[in-house]
Amino acid sequence: MVPRGAELAPSSWDRRDPLGEEQLEAAPFLVHRYPDRALLLATDRCASYCRFCTRKRWVGQGPSPTPTDLDAALAYLAAHHEIREVIVSGGDALVLADDKLAALLAQLRAVGRLDVVRLATRMLAFAPTRVTAALLGVLRAHLDVAGAPALYLLSHFNHPRELSAEARAAIAALVDAGVPVLNQTVLLRGVNDDRAVLIELFRALTRLRARPYYLHQCDLAPGTEAFRVPIADAQALYGSLRGELSGLSIPTFVVDVPGGLGKVAMGPSALVGEDDDAVVLRGSRGQAARYPKR
Ligand code: SF4
């Protein structure tokens, strides 16, 4: 969160809009990159202002969506029948006041065909007391409506030290209320690019019923080169987690391909060779074996 002088020396790889979201904005504040999902940027405000934020061009700076903008985004969702899932993000979905969040959930229910709404938030780390009885009431009231889309909460923890007692209580309250928690972690040089730290984080999250979902390579946002772990080092670090962590505890390591080309899994490949009859696969402990092609 603390600005550093290194940010003032941009890399030639930096991009103002690393994920090409502006060119994929199908309606105001609505990014439609993948056929069945859409990203609703419901507020530019955030619980945290991460120096590595992929949307630092906008987050905390505005403009904020107006009710008219949100109505236009909702109209697009209603008209595009291929969309089954909406990720409400920003900024931070839980910056929205309870009444605004309840109204937005009602509008999303009214779309009529959504399977899932994901709420992306950094609040569980930065302001876990946001998870109040009133907020849980809003979420439960949504889930009580017949046919309502399932709710998932997308949290953002990068280090086990962010898992305060309050954060742990907030995760438990959400899961107990019927809202599964999935966690995203950004791999950050000098912060969490350490095998023991990541293992501790992912084990603790799993124990708390917050499923480690994605480990992100840091995007090419301006001034973030100092945070980026060289990709080969990141793959080796991720590879060292396999075999140590169960499938439940290990997130998928992803890189968002610059220019809006989408996420790709970047774990080290298990495929290390092949011949006419078999592929050669390397197991999690490093030994290789042949597996028949047919
Ligand atoms: S929590 Fe997410 S949206 Fe908010 S500043 Fe950090 S990276 Fe950006």
PDB file of C-alpha atoms in Angstrom, residues 6-279:
ATOM      1  CA  ALA A   6      10.641   2.655  -7.796  1.00  0.00           C
ATOM      2  CA  GLU A   7       7.119   3.261  -9.123  1.00  0.00           C
ATOM      3  CA  LEU A   8       8.320   6.451 -10.748  1.00  0.00           C
ATOM      4  CA  ALA A   9      10.580   4.488 -13.098  1.00  0.00           C
ATOM      5  CA  PRO A  10       8.081   2.780 -15.394  1.00  0.00           C
ATOM      6  CA  SER A  11       9.058  -0.259 -17.409  1.00  0.00           C
ATOM      7  CA  SER A  12       8.560  -0.353 -21.165  1.00  0.00           C
ATOM      8  CA  TRP A  13       6.196  -3.307 -20.499  1.00  0.00           C
ATOM      9  CA  ASP A  14       3.836  -1.289 -18.320  1.00  0.00           C
ATOM     10  CA  ARG A  15       0.360  -0.597 -19.635  1.00  0.00           C
ATOM     11  CA  ARG A  16      -2.216   1.869 -18.418  1.00  0.00           C
ATOM     12  CA  ASP A  17      -4.948  -0.762 -18.954  1.00  0.00           C
ATOM     13  CA  PRO A  18      -3.105  -4.096 -18.656  1.00  0.00           C
ATOM     14  CA  LEU A  19      -6.175  -6.262 -19.259  1.00  0.00           C
ATOM     15  CA  GLY A  20      -7.525  -4.253 -22.175  1.00  0.00           C
ATOM     16  CA  GLU A  21     -10.748  -3.665 -20.257  1.00  0.00           C
ATOM     17  CA  GLU A  22     -11.592  -0.368 -21.872  1.00  0.00           C
ATOM     18  CA  GLN A  23     -11.822  -1.940 -25.322  1.00  0.00           C
ATOM     19  CA  LEU A  24     -14.015  -4.725 -23.891  1.00  0.00           C
ATOM     20  CA  GLU A  25     -16.460  -2.384 -22.160  1.00  0.00           C
ATOM     21  CA  ALA A  26     -19.729  -3.469 -23.722  1.00  0.00           C
ATOM     22  CA  ALA A  27     -21.871  -1.090 -21.655  1.00  0.00           C
ATOM     23  CA  PRO A  28     -20.951   1.540 -19.095  1.00  0.00           C
ATOM     24  CA  PHE A  29     -18.730  -0.081 -16.447  1.00  0.00           C
ATOM     25  CA  LEU A  30     -19.461  -3.566 -17.790  1.00  0.00           C
ATOM     26  CA  VAL A  31     -16.588  -5.621 -19.216  1.00  0.00           C
ATOM     27  CA  HIS A  32     -17.634  -8.581 -21.366  1.00  0.00           C
ATOM     28  CA  ARG A  33     -14.489 -10.601 -22.069  1.00  0.00           C
ATOM     29  CA  TYR A  34     -15.608 -14.238 -21.788  1.00  0.00           C
ATOM     30  CA  PRO A  35     -18.870 -15.383 -23.388  1.00  0.00           C
ATOM     31  CA  ASP A  36     -20.667 -16.567 -20.259  1.00  0.00           C
ATOM     32  CA  ARG A  37     -19.394 -14.003 -17.744  1.00  0.00           C
ATOM     33  CA  ALA A  38     -19.382 -10.262 -17.315  1.00  0.00           C
ATOM     34  CA  LEU A  39     -17.551  -7.968 -14.931  1.00  0.00           C
ATOM     35  CA  LEU A  40     -19.533  -5.128 -13.405  1.00  0.00           C
ATOM     36  CA  LEU A  41     -17.341  -2.329 -12.076  1.00  0.00           C
ATOM     37  CA  ALA A  42     -19.876  -1.143  -9.533  1.00  0.00           C
ATOM     38  CA  THR A  43     -17.711   1.427  -7.763  1.00  0.00           C
ATOM     39  CA  ASP A  44     -14.276   2.941  -8.136  1.00  0.00           C
ATOM     40  CA  ARG A  45     -13.882   3.029  -4.340  1.00  0.00           C
ATOM     41  CA  CYS A  46     -11.931   0.286  -2.577  1.00  0.00           C
ATOM     42  CA  ALA A  47     -11.194  -0.939   0.923  1.00  0.00           C
ATOM     43  CA  SER A  48      -7.525  -0.768  -0.007  1.00  0.00           C
ATOM     44  CA  TYR A  49      -5.559   1.056  -2.637  1.00  0.00           C
ATOM     45  CA  CYS A  50      -2.980  -1.500  -3.687  1.00  0.00           C
ATOM     46  CA  ARG A  51       0.057  -0.053  -5.430  1.00  0.00           C
ATOM     47  CA  PHE A  52      -0.079  -3.047  -7.810  1.00  0.00           C
ATOM     48  CA  CYS A  53      -3.769  -2.574  -8.680  1.00  0.00           C
ATOM     49  CA  THR A  54      -4.468  -3.574 -12.252  1.00  0.00           C
ATOM     50  CA  ARG A  55      -7.109  -0.796 -12.426  1.00  0.00           C
ATOM     51  CA  LYS A  56      -5.054   1.921 -10.806  1.00  0.00           C
ATOM     52  CA  ARG A  57      -5.918   4.094 -13.804  1.00  0.00           C
ATOM     53  CA  TRP A  58      -9.429   4.338 -12.358  1.00  0.00           C
ATOM     54  CA  VAL A  59      -9.748   2.853  -8.839  1.00  0.00           C
ATOM     55  CA  GLY A  60      -9.944   5.670  -6.301  1.00  0.00           C
ATOM     56  CA  GLN A  61      -9.943   8.262  -9.045  1.00  0.00           C
ATOM     57  CA  GLY A  62     -13.367   7.957 -10.649  1.00  0.00           C
ATOM     58  CA  PRO A  63     -15.585   8.543 -12.341  1.00  0.00           C
ATOM     59  CA  SER A  64     -17.971   6.463 -10.249  1.00  0.00           C
ATOM     60  CA  PRO A  65     -20.838   4.792 -12.074  1.00  0.00           C
ATOM     61  CA  THR A  66     -24.100   6.698 -11.852  1.00  0.00           C
ATOM     62  CA  PRO A  67     -27.491   4.999 -11.436  1.00  0.00           C
ATOM     63  CA  THR A  68     -28.051   5.644 -15.149  1.00  0.00           C
ATOM     64  CA  ASP A  69     -24.784   3.866 -15.992  1.00  0.00           C
ATOM     65  CA  LEU A  70     -25.760   0.880 -13.850  1.00  0.00           C
ATOM     66  CA  ASP A  71     -29.194   0.729 -15.466  1.00  0.00           C
ATOM     67  CA  ALA A  72     -27.528   0.595 -18.891  1.00  0.00           C
ATOM     68  CA  ALA A  73     -25.168  -2.159 -17.714  1.00  0.00           C
ATOM     69  CA  LEU A  74     -28.114  -4.134 -16.340  1.00  0.00           C
ATOM     70  CA  ALA A  75     -30.004  -3.681 -19.601  1.00  0.00           C
ATOM     71  CA  TYR A  76     -27.017  -5.180 -21.457  1.00  0.00           C
ATOM     72  CA  LEU A  77     -27.006  -8.159 -19.077  1.00  0.00           C
ATOM     73  CA  ALA A  78     -30.714  -8.660 -19.639  1.00  0.00           C
ATOM     74  CA  ALA A  79     -30.272  -8.617 -23.413  1.00  0.00           C
ATOM     75  CA  HIS A  80     -27.307 -10.996 -23.581  1.00  0.00           C
ATOM     76  CA  HIS A  81     -28.596 -14.459 -22.887  1.00  0.00           C
ATOM     77  CA  GLU A  82     -25.179 -16.076 -23.048  1.00  0.00           C
ATOM     78  CA  ILE A  83     -24.167 -14.387 -19.779  1.00  0.00           C
ATOM     79  CA  ARG A  84     -24.684 -16.720 -16.813  1.00  0.00           C
ATOM     80  CA  GLU A  85     -22.379 -15.185 -14.246  1.00  0.00           C
ATOM     81  CA  VAL A  86     -21.667 -11.638 -13.082  1.00  0.00           C
ATOM     82  CA  ILE A  87     -18.626 -10.581 -11.079  1.00  0.00           C
ATOM     83  CA  VAL A  88     -19.375  -7.429  -9.105  1.00  0.00           C
ATOM     84  CA  SER A  89     -16.095  -5.687  -8.509  1.00  0.00           C
ATOM     85  CA  GLY A  90     -14.509  -2.268  -8.786  1.00  0.00           C
ATOM     86  CA  GLY A  91     -12.938  -1.115  -6.556  1.00  0.00           C
ATOM     87  CA  ASP A  92     -14.686  -3.211  -3.979  1.00  0.00           C
ATOM     88  CA  ALA A  93     -18.232  -4.592  -4.090  1.00  0.00           C
ATOM     89  CA  LEU A  94     -18.641  -4.287  -0.329  1.00  0.00           C
ATOM     90  CA  VAL A  95     -17.955  -0.569  -0.418  1.00  0.00           C
ATOM     91  CA  LEU A  96     -21.572  -0.351  -1.572  1.00  0.00           C
ATOM     92  CA  ALA A  97     -23.880   0.449   1.312  1.00  0.00           C
ATOM     93  CA  ASP A  98     -26.238  -2.349   2.342  1.00  0.00           C
ATOM     94  CA  ASP A  99     -29.296  -0.765   0.698  1.00  0.00           C
ATOM     95  CA  LYS A 100     -27.398  -0.211  -2.570  1.00  0.00           C
ATOM     96  CA  LEU A 101     -26.073  -3.755  -2.532  1.00  0.00           C
ATOM     97  CA  ALA A 102     -29.553  -5.130  -1.855  1.00  0.00           C
ATOM     98  CA  ALA A 103     -30.932  -3.095  -4.761  1.00  0.00           C
ATOM     99  CA  LEU A 104     -28.168  -4.286  -7.077  1.00  0.00           C
ATOM    100  CA  LEU A 105     -28.766  -7.924  -6.097  1.00  0.00           C
ATOM    101  CA  ALA A 106     -32.480  -7.442  -6.806  1.00  0.00           C
ATOM    102  CA  GLN A 107     -31.631  -6.075 -10.267  1.00  0.00           C
ATOM    103  CA  LEU A 108     -29.346  -9.025 -10.926  1.00  0.00           C
ATOM    104  CA  ARG A 109     -32.081 -11.445  -9.848  1.00  0.00           C
ATOM    105  CA  ALA A 110     -34.426  -9.682 -12.227  1.00  0.00           C
ATOM    106  CA  VAL A 111     -32.148 -10.649 -15.136  1.00  0.00           C
ATOM    107  CA  GLY A 112     -33.744 -14.013 -14.553  1.00  0.00           C
ATOM    108  CA  ARG A 113     -31.157 -16.446 -15.860  1.00  0.00           C
ATOM    109  CA  LEU A 114     -27.959 -15.847 -13.894  1.00  0.00           C
ATOM    110  CA  ASP A 115     -26.447 -18.848 -12.138  1.00  0.00           C
ATOM    111  CA  VAL A 116     -23.848 -17.020 -10.089  1.00  0.00           C
ATOM    112  CA  VAL A 117     -23.047 -13.572  -8.734  1.00  0.00           C
ATOM    113  CA  ARG A 118     -19.562 -13.108  -7.358  1.00  0.00           C
ATOM    114  CA  LEU A 119     -18.801 -10.226  -5.019  1.00  0.00           C
ATOM    115  CA  ALA A 120     -15.134  -9.226  -5.172  1.00  0.00           C
ATOM    116  CA  THR A 121     -13.819  -7.541  -2.054  1.00  0.00           C
ATOM    117  CA  ARG A 122     -10.672  -6.717  -0.135  1.00  0.00           C
ATOM    118  CA  MET A 123     -12.779  -5.863   2.929  1.00  0.00           C
ATOM    119  CA  LEU A 124     -12.139  -9.196   4.646  1.00  0.00           C
ATOM    120  CA  ALA A 125      -8.481  -8.263   4.967  1.00  0.00           C
ATOM    121  CA  PHE A 126      -8.776  -4.496   5.356  1.00  0.00           C
ATOM    122  CA  ALA A 127     -12.096  -3.878   7.070  1.00  0.00           C
ATOM    123  CA  PRO A 128     -13.515  -7.251   8.141  1.00  0.00           C
ATOM    124  CA  THR A 129     -15.967  -5.526  10.477  1.00  0.00           C
ATOM    125  CA  ARG A 130     -17.840  -4.630   7.257  1.00  0.00           C
ATOM    126  CA  VAL A 131     -19.331  -8.125   7.584  1.00  0.00           C
ATOM    127  CA  THR A 132     -22.097  -7.061   9.935  1.00  0.00           C
ATOM    128  CA  ALA A 133     -25.337  -8.784  10.872  1.00  0.00           C
ATOM    129  CA  ALA A 134     -27.081  -6.315   8.554  1.00  0.00           C
ATOM    130  CA  LEU A 135     -24.865  -7.240   5.590  1.00  0.00           C
ATOM    131  CA  LEU A 136     -25.362 -10.944   6.271  1.00  0.00           C
ATOM    132  CA  GLY A 137     -29.098 -10.230   6.359  1.00  0.00           C
ATOM    133  CA  VAL A 138     -28.905  -8.659   2.875  1.00  0.00           C
ATOM    134  CA  LEU A 139     -27.039 -11.683   1.507  1.00  0.00           C
ATOM    135  CA  ARG A 140     -29.364 -14.190   3.181  1.00  0.00           C
ATOM    136  CA  ALA A 141     -32.444 -12.325   1.958  1.00  0.00           C
ATOM    137  CA  HIS A 142     -31.092 -12.612  -1.598  1.00  0.00           C
ATOM    138  CA  LEU A 143     -30.433 -16.333  -1.207  1.00  0.00           C
ATOM    139  CA  ASP A 144     -33.912 -16.870   0.225  1.00  0.00           C
ATOM    140  CA  VAL A 145     -35.550 -15.715  -3.022  1.00  0.00           C
ATOM    141  CA  ALA A 146     -36.561 -18.719  -5.120  1.00  0.00           C
ATOM    142  CA  GLY A 147     -34.356 -18.992  -8.208  1.00  0.00           C
ATOM    143  CA  ALA A 148     -31.843 -16.390  -7.005  1.00  0.00           C
ATOM    144  CA  PRO A 149     -28.333 -16.791  -8.427  1.00  0.00           C
ATOM    145  CA  ALA A 150     -25.828 -18.382  -6.060  1.00  0.00           C
ATOM    146  CA  LEU A 151     -23.566 -15.916  -4.290  1.00  0.00           C
ATOM    147  CA  TYR A 152     -19.816 -16.391  -4.008  1.00  0.00           C
ATOM    148  CA  LEU A 153     -17.538 -13.995  -2.220  1.00  0.00           C
ATOM    149  CA  LEU A 154     -14.178 -13.434  -3.868  1.00  0.00           C
ATOM    150  CA  SER A 155     -11.715 -12.393  -1.182  1.00  0.00           C
ATOM    151  CA  HIS A 156      -8.172 -11.109  -1.623  1.00  0.00           C
ATOM    152  CA  PHE A 157      -5.563 -12.226   0.905  1.00  0.00           C
ATOM    153  CA  ASN A 158      -1.897 -12.077  -0.023  1.00  0.00           C
ATOM    154  CA  HIS A 159      -0.169 -12.998   3.224  1.00  0.00           C
ATOM    155  CA  PRO A 160      -1.076 -15.059   6.292  1.00  0.00           C
ATOM    156  CA  ARG A 161      -0.522 -11.972   8.441  1.00  0.00           C
ATOM    157  CA  GLU A 162      -3.655 -10.492   6.848  1.00  0.00           C
ATOM    158  CA  LEU A 163      -5.711 -13.272   8.436  1.00  0.00           C
ATOM    159  CA  SER A 164      -6.482 -11.390  11.638  1.00  0.00           C
ATOM    160  CA  ALA A 165      -8.952 -12.733  14.197  1.00  0.00           C
ATOM    161  CA  GLU A 166     -11.541 -10.328  12.735  1.00  0.00           C
ATOM    162  CA  ALA A 167     -10.851 -11.543   9.197  1.00  0.00           C
ATOM    163  CA  ARG A 168     -11.249 -15.158  10.295  1.00  0.00           C
ATOM    164  CA  ALA A 169     -14.549 -14.349  11.991  1.00  0.00           C
ATOM    165  CA  ALA A 170     -15.787 -12.562   8.859  1.00  0.00           C
ATOM    166  CA  ILE A 171     -14.979 -15.559   6.649  1.00  0.00           C
ATOM    167  CA  ALA A 172     -16.745 -17.918   9.063  1.00  0.00           C
ATOM    168  CA  ALA A 173     -19.827 -15.695   9.203  1.00  0.00           C
ATOM    169  CA  LEU A 174     -20.083 -15.547   5.409  1.00  0.00           C
ATOM    170  CA  VAL A 175     -19.651 -19.271   4.907  1.00  0.00           C
ATOM    171  CA  ASP A 176     -22.126 -20.024   7.689  1.00  0.00           C
ATOM    172  CA  ALA A 177     -24.601 -17.691   5.948  1.00  0.00           C
ATOM    173  CA  GLY A 178     -24.379 -19.795   2.777  1.00  0.00           C
ATOM    174  CA  VAL A 179     -21.879 -17.667   0.863  1.00  0.00           C
ATOM    175  CA  PRO A 180     -18.830 -19.723  -0.190  1.00  0.00           C
ATOM    176  CA  VAL A 181     -15.553 -17.788  -0.104  1.00  0.00           C
ATOM    177  CA  LEU A 182     -12.978 -18.093  -2.881  1.00  0.00           C
ATOM    178  CA  ASN A 183      -9.656 -16.342  -2.470  1.00  0.00           C
ATOM    179  CA  GLN A 184      -7.396 -14.591  -4.917  1.00  0.00           C
ATOM    180  CA  THR A 185      -3.747 -13.947  -4.122  1.00  0.00           C
ATOM    181  CA  VAL A 186      -1.394 -11.734  -6.099  1.00  0.00           C
ATOM    182  CA  LEU A 187       2.192 -12.970  -6.197  1.00  0.00           C
ATOM    183  CA  LEU A 188       4.330 -10.030  -5.071  1.00  0.00           C
ATOM    184  CA  ARG A 189       8.086  -9.876  -5.019  1.00  0.00           C
ATOM    185  CA  GLY A 190       9.391  -9.277  -1.513  1.00  0.00           C
ATOM    186  CA  VAL A 191       5.940  -9.767   0.008  1.00  0.00           C
ATOM    187  CA  ASN A 192       4.806 -13.347  -0.540  1.00  0.00           C
ATOM    188  CA  ASP A 193       7.179 -14.903  -3.119  1.00  0.00           C
ATOM    189  CA  ASP A 194       8.192 -17.439  -0.536  1.00  0.00           C
ATOM    190  CA  ARG A 195       7.230 -21.093  -0.457  1.00  0.00           C
ATOM    191  CA  ALA A 196       6.662 -21.239   3.318  1.00  0.00           C
ATOM    192  CA  VAL A 197       4.553 -18.066   3.292  1.00  0.00           C
ATOM    193  CA  LEU A 198       2.317 -19.308   0.486  1.00  0.00           C
ATOM    194  CA  ILE A 199       1.903 -22.746   2.051  1.00  0.00           C
ATOM    195  CA  GLU A 200       0.942 -21.157   5.362  1.00  0.00           C
ATOM    196  CA  LEU A 201      -1.509 -18.819   3.616  1.00  0.00           C
ATOM    197  CA  PHE A 202      -3.206 -21.483   1.505  1.00  0.00           C
ATOM    198  CA  ARG A 203      -3.443 -23.970   4.387  1.00  0.00           C
ATOM    199  CA  ALA A 204      -4.909 -21.338   6.691  1.00  0.00           C
ATOM    200  CA  LEU A 205      -7.462 -20.249   4.079  1.00  0.00           C
ATOM    201  CA  THR A 206      -8.535 -23.842   3.472  1.00  0.00           C
ATOM    202  CA  ARG A 207      -8.898 -24.400   7.204  1.00  0.00           C
ATOM    203  CA  LEU A 208     -11.131 -21.305   7.298  1.00  0.00           C
ATOM    204  CA  ARG A 209     -13.230 -22.665   4.381  1.00  0.00           C
ATOM    205  CA  ALA A 210     -11.983 -19.972   1.997  1.00  0.00           C
ATOM    206  CA  ARG A 211     -10.880 -21.962  -1.029  1.00  0.00           C
ATOM    207  CA  PRO A 212      -7.598 -20.744  -2.606  1.00  0.00           C
ATOM    208  CA  TYR A 213      -8.780 -20.029  -6.136  1.00  0.00           C
ATOM    209  CA  TYR A 214      -6.251 -18.026  -8.137  1.00  0.00           C
ATOM    210  CA  LEU A 215      -2.623 -17.100  -7.608  1.00  0.00           C
ATOM    211  CA  HIS A 216      -2.090 -14.189  -9.995  1.00  0.00           C
ATOM    212  CA  GLN A 217       1.124 -13.163 -11.614  1.00  0.00           C
ATOM    213  CA  CYS A 218       1.245  -9.396 -11.101  1.00  0.00           C
ATOM    214  CA  ASP A 219      -0.256  -7.543 -14.068  1.00  0.00           C
ATOM    215  CA  LEU A 220       1.661  -4.974 -16.084  1.00  0.00           C
ATOM    216  CA  ALA A 221       0.107  -1.950 -14.370  1.00  0.00           C
ATOM    217  CA  PRO A 222       2.218   1.203 -14.446  1.00  0.00           C
ATOM    218  CA  GLY A 223       5.055   1.332 -11.934  1.00  0.00           C
ATOM    219  CA  THR A 224       4.678  -2.267 -10.757  1.00  0.00           C
ATOM    220  CA  GLU A 225       7.836  -3.836 -12.160  1.00  0.00           C
ATOM    221  CA  ALA A 226       9.398  -4.046  -8.694  1.00  0.00           C
ATOM    222  CA  PHE A 227       6.497  -6.256  -7.576  1.00  0.00           C
ATOM    223  CA  ARG A 228       6.730  -8.696 -10.457  1.00  0.00           C
ATOM    224  CA  VAL A 229       8.401 -12.053  -9.868  1.00  0.00           C
ATOM    225  CA  PRO A 230      10.272 -13.238 -12.991  1.00  0.00           C
ATOM    226  CA  ILE A 231       7.934 -15.674 -14.682  1.00  0.00           C
ATOM    227  CA  ALA A 232      10.329 -18.656 -14.576  1.00  0.00           C
ATOM    228  CA  ASP A 233      10.901 -18.090 -10.847  1.00  0.00           C
ATOM    229  CA  ALA A 234       7.151 -17.818 -10.298  1.00  0.00           C
ATOM    230  CA  GLN A 235       6.534 -21.085 -12.140  1.00  0.00           C
ATOM    231  CA  ALA A 236       9.260 -22.846 -10.153  1.00  0.00           C
ATOM    232  CA  LEU A 237       7.844 -21.495  -6.891  1.00  0.00           C
ATOM    233  CA  TYR A 238       4.344 -22.627  -7.843  1.00  0.00           C
ATOM    234  CA  GLY A 239       5.656 -26.015  -8.966  1.00  0.00           C
ATOM    235  CA  SER A 240       7.264 -26.468  -5.546  1.00  0.00           C
ATOM    236  CA  LEU A 241       3.810 -26.135  -3.935  1.00  0.00           C
ATOM    237  CA  ARG A 242       2.432 -29.058  -5.865  1.00  0.00           C
ATOM    238  CA  GLY A 243       2.920 -32.262  -4.011  1.00  0.00           C
ATOM    239  CA  GLU A 244       3.062 -30.303  -0.771  1.00  0.00           C
ATOM    240  CA  LEU A 245      -0.489 -28.950  -0.854  1.00  0.00           C
ATOM    241  CA  SER A 246      -3.654 -30.905  -1.557  1.00  0.00           C
ATOM    242  CA  GLY A 247      -5.768 -30.095  -4.598  1.00  0.00           C
ATOM    243  CA  LEU A 248      -8.173 -28.312  -2.277  1.00  0.00           C
ATOM    244  CA  SER A 249      -5.495 -25.951  -1.015  1.00  0.00           C
ATOM    245  CA  ILE A 250      -3.592 -25.128  -4.175  1.00  0.00           C
ATOM    246  CA  PRO A 251      -4.907 -22.292  -6.347  1.00  0.00           C
ATOM    247  CA  THR A 252      -4.432 -22.127 -10.096  1.00  0.00           C
ATOM    248  CA  PHE A 253      -1.452 -19.961 -11.027  1.00  0.00           C
ATOM    249  CA  VAL A 254      -2.585 -17.624 -13.786  1.00  0.00           C
ATOM    250  CA  VAL A 255      -1.267 -14.877 -15.983  1.00  0.00           C
ATOM    251  CA  ASP A 256      -3.700 -12.439 -17.553  1.00  0.00           C
ATOM    252  CA  VAL A 257      -2.438 -12.212 -21.101  1.00  0.00           C
ATOM    253  CA  PRO A 258      -1.853  -8.522 -21.907  1.00  0.00           C
ATOM    254  CA  GLY A 259      -4.285  -6.801 -24.196  1.00  0.00           C
ATOM    255  CA  GLY A 260      -7.438  -8.460 -22.943  1.00  0.00           C
ATOM    256  CA  LEU A 261      -6.635 -11.961 -24.190  1.00  0.00           C
ATOM    257  CA  GLY A 262      -7.776 -13.629 -20.973  1.00  0.00           C
ATOM    258  CA  LYS A 263      -6.289 -15.699 -18.180  1.00  0.00           C
ATOM    259  CA  VAL A 264      -4.050 -18.683 -18.852  1.00  0.00           C
ATOM    260  CA  ALA A 265      -2.828 -21.260 -16.346  1.00  0.00           C
ATOM    261  CA  MET A 266       0.954 -21.048 -16.100  1.00  0.00           C
ATOM    262  CA  GLY A 267       1.963 -23.859 -13.778  1.00  0.00           C
ATOM    263  CA  PRO A 268       4.974 -25.873 -14.963  1.00  0.00           C
ATOM    264  CA  SER A 269       3.904 -28.491 -17.473  1.00  0.00           C
ATOM    265  CA  ALA A 270       3.787 -32.114 -16.352  1.00  0.00           C
ATOM    266  CA  LEU A 271       4.391 -33.170 -19.959  1.00  0.00           C
ATOM    267  CA  VAL A 272       8.139 -33.565 -20.439  1.00  0.00           C
ATOM    268  CA  GLY A 273       8.344 -35.774 -23.536  1.00  0.00           C
ATOM    269  CA  GLU A 274       6.629 -38.254 -25.804  1.00  0.00           C
ATOM    270  CA  ASP A 275       7.249 -41.106 -28.209  1.00  0.00           C
ATOM    271  CA  ASP A 276       4.999 -43.003 -30.619  1.00  0.00           C
ATOM    272  CA  ASP A 277       3.169 -44.882 -27.889  1.00  0.00           C
ATOM    273  CA  ALA A 278       3.282 -42.741 -24.796  1.00  0.00           C
ATOM    274  CA  VAL A 279       3.658 -39.326 -23.269  1.00  0.00           C
TER     275      VAL A 279
END
